[in-house]
Amino acid sequence: MTNAPTYRPELLRAERERREWSKTRLIYALRQAAAEEHRTIPADETLKRNIARWENGHAYPTEYVSYLVKAYGKPAHVLGLGAPPSGADLSPVAYPTTADDSVDEISRLWRADLQDSGELLTAAPDLAAWQSAPFAWLVAPSGVVLPQPRERTEVGMSDVEAIRATVDMFVDMDNRFGGGHGRRALVQYLNSDGRELLNARSTEQVGRALFATVAEGTLLAAWMSYDSGHHGLAQRYFVQALRLAQTADDRRLAGSILSAMSHQATFLGRYAEAANLARAALLGTQRHGTATMSAQFHAMEARALARLGDDAGCSAALSAAMSTFDRHNPGEDPDFIGYFDEAELSAEFGHCFRDLSQAGQATSYAELCLGGTDGKYVRSDFFATMVLADSLLDRGEPEQACQAAMQALTLGRQLKSARCVTYLGEFRTRLDRFDGNATVVDFLDQAHSHRLWQLSA
């Protein structure tokens, strides 16, 4: 155990006292933070003694820095646990003007992320970026303009294939275990291998493929950051992925990035922005997209409108999604949209009808999309199962709802996902009106042993 050079115990103590937290309350928060990393911490009395020692200037274990940062939701240096970070750039989110600027900006972002800056991890999204980034992409001139090479190395298609295979591995990990597993490892890989190749020489054909592949990797970093609850960081990755896709002149990929931004905006309650992002995806891919992609974009618009309570608008978007998907041909689709099948479309319908308080419809669509992924999309199965549980509660069927929620918790044992915790929090709110129901009491007793349920408290 070592003391940090700028350790200021009075700041750590002041933060706890400002919140009027007892040591027991802080221990609860620390245990939640440790559980997110699949770790355990000592018994209460031992930890109480350690907290007292840390707040009085004694040595502390370095692994507790991340727990304290998560527990208090503040950067390490603000808590007196280290020096202010030197590399995190928290300037307004900007859409790079040139391809060279884009390489510089994504490189800075990867490095800053790896420095584990509290400011970057806890930053809120920039609301203006949800408008400025899609507009900048929509009006950008078409064509490939690669950056000036800065290395003598020549990139070949085999290098691109290696990047793609590695990103695919992380995609599978994300689907099975959630964004909290392997996120930093992905960023480390992009910062080393990806950054080196972006600065090397290539032909236009190879350069386009390289920038598209790194854009997909950066999009995945955005999704994993979003799933981990790092929303400002996720938005920065989404915007930089969009610019990389522009360099590759890949309109389809860019549209999917805007759709992903719409998904995050809906999750964060920015429904009008979310609907516009989905519409921008549709507009920007009119001559380039496939039926599958357009259906997914319509579904994202519907998700936002459902949350707004716009029944007519949501119904129109869902109808467009269904009629468009009926024309889909999987052979025409890029690999990154391959996940969007009948089950995924049903899941989107289920979300929408749940949010429109049409519990019967929501239940039917949620049931349609379950059981068909063979364990490949564990997190998606979790979400669909929780939509089913919510809808059953809305129908006044707490017994069946608790059964579904327990199935989701069983699925979620391997997931490290802040979004999953949020779904459980919403279910808890719905469950309150059945307080005292025998089945609910039994469910709560069983659920308490599940990590995700504890985090949703």
PDB file of C-alpha atoms in Angstrom, residues 94-96 127-142 239 242-243 246 251 254 258 261 273 276-281 283-284:
ATOM      1  CA  ALA A  94     -16.408  18.759 -32.060  1.00  0.00           C
ATOM      2  CA  TYR A  95     -16.873  17.112 -35.444  1.00  0.00           C
ATOM      3  CA  PRO A  96     -13.414  17.276 -37.070  1.00  0.00           C
ATOM      4  CA  LEU A 127     -26.585  18.450 -26.190  1.00  0.00           C
ATOM      5  CA  ALA A 128     -25.427  20.594 -29.108  1.00  0.00           C
ATOM      6  CA  ALA A 129     -23.387  17.728 -30.552  1.00  0.00           C
ATOM      7  CA  TRP A 130     -26.545  15.713 -31.215  1.00  0.00           C
ATOM      8  CA  GLN A 131     -27.482  18.438 -33.695  1.00  0.00           C
ATOM      9  CA  SER A 132     -24.145  19.651 -35.051  1.00  0.00           C
ATOM     10  CA  ALA A 133     -22.556  16.252 -35.793  1.00  0.00           C
ATOM     11  CA  PRO A 134     -25.353  14.841 -38.000  1.00  0.00           C
ATOM     12  CA  PHE A 135     -25.664  18.164 -39.806  1.00  0.00           C
ATOM     13  CA  ALA A 136     -21.924  18.279 -40.497  1.00  0.00           C
ATOM     14  CA  TRP A 137     -22.049  14.754 -41.895  1.00  0.00           C
ATOM     15  CA  LEU A 138     -25.169  15.368 -44.002  1.00  0.00           C
ATOM     16  CA  VAL A 139     -23.702  18.426 -45.752  1.00  0.00           C
ATOM     17  CA  ALA A 140     -20.161  17.075 -46.128  1.00  0.00           C
ATOM     18  CA  PRO A 141     -18.974  16.570 -49.719  1.00  0.00           C
ATOM     19  CA  SER A 142     -18.940  12.980 -50.930  1.00  0.00           C
ATOM     20  CA  VAL A 239     -19.090  11.538 -33.050  1.00  0.00           C
ATOM     21  CA  LEU A 242     -19.085   9.202 -37.582  1.00  0.00           C
ATOM     22  CA  ARG A 243     -16.167  11.296 -38.854  1.00  0.00           C
ATOM     23  CA  GLN A 246     -17.090   9.927 -43.524  1.00  0.00           C
ATOM     24  CA  ARG A 251     -22.776   6.127 -45.813  1.00  0.00           C
ATOM     25  CA  ALA A 254     -22.455   6.470 -40.808  1.00  0.00           C
ATOM     26  CA  LEU A 258     -26.440   8.061 -36.062  1.00  0.00           C
ATOM     27  CA  MET A 261     -26.648   7.961 -31.123  1.00  0.00           C
ATOM     28  CA  GLU A 273     -33.037  14.797 -30.318  1.00  0.00           C
ATOM     29  CA  ASN A 276     -34.114  13.693 -35.229  1.00  0.00           C
ATOM     30  CA  LEU A 277     -30.977  11.545 -35.141  1.00  0.00           C
ATOM     31  CA  ALA A 278     -32.951   8.577 -36.467  1.00  0.00           C
ATOM     32  CA  ARG A 279     -34.435  10.772 -39.205  1.00  0.00           C
ATOM     33  CA  ALA A 280     -30.945  12.007 -40.121  1.00  0.00           C
ATOM     34  CA  ALA A 281     -29.850   8.387 -40.495  1.00  0.00           C
ATOM     35  CA  LEU A 283     -32.142  10.935 -44.835  1.00  0.00           C
ATOM     36  CA  GLY A 284     -28.415  10.377 -45.206  1.00  0.00           C
TER      37      GLY A 284
END
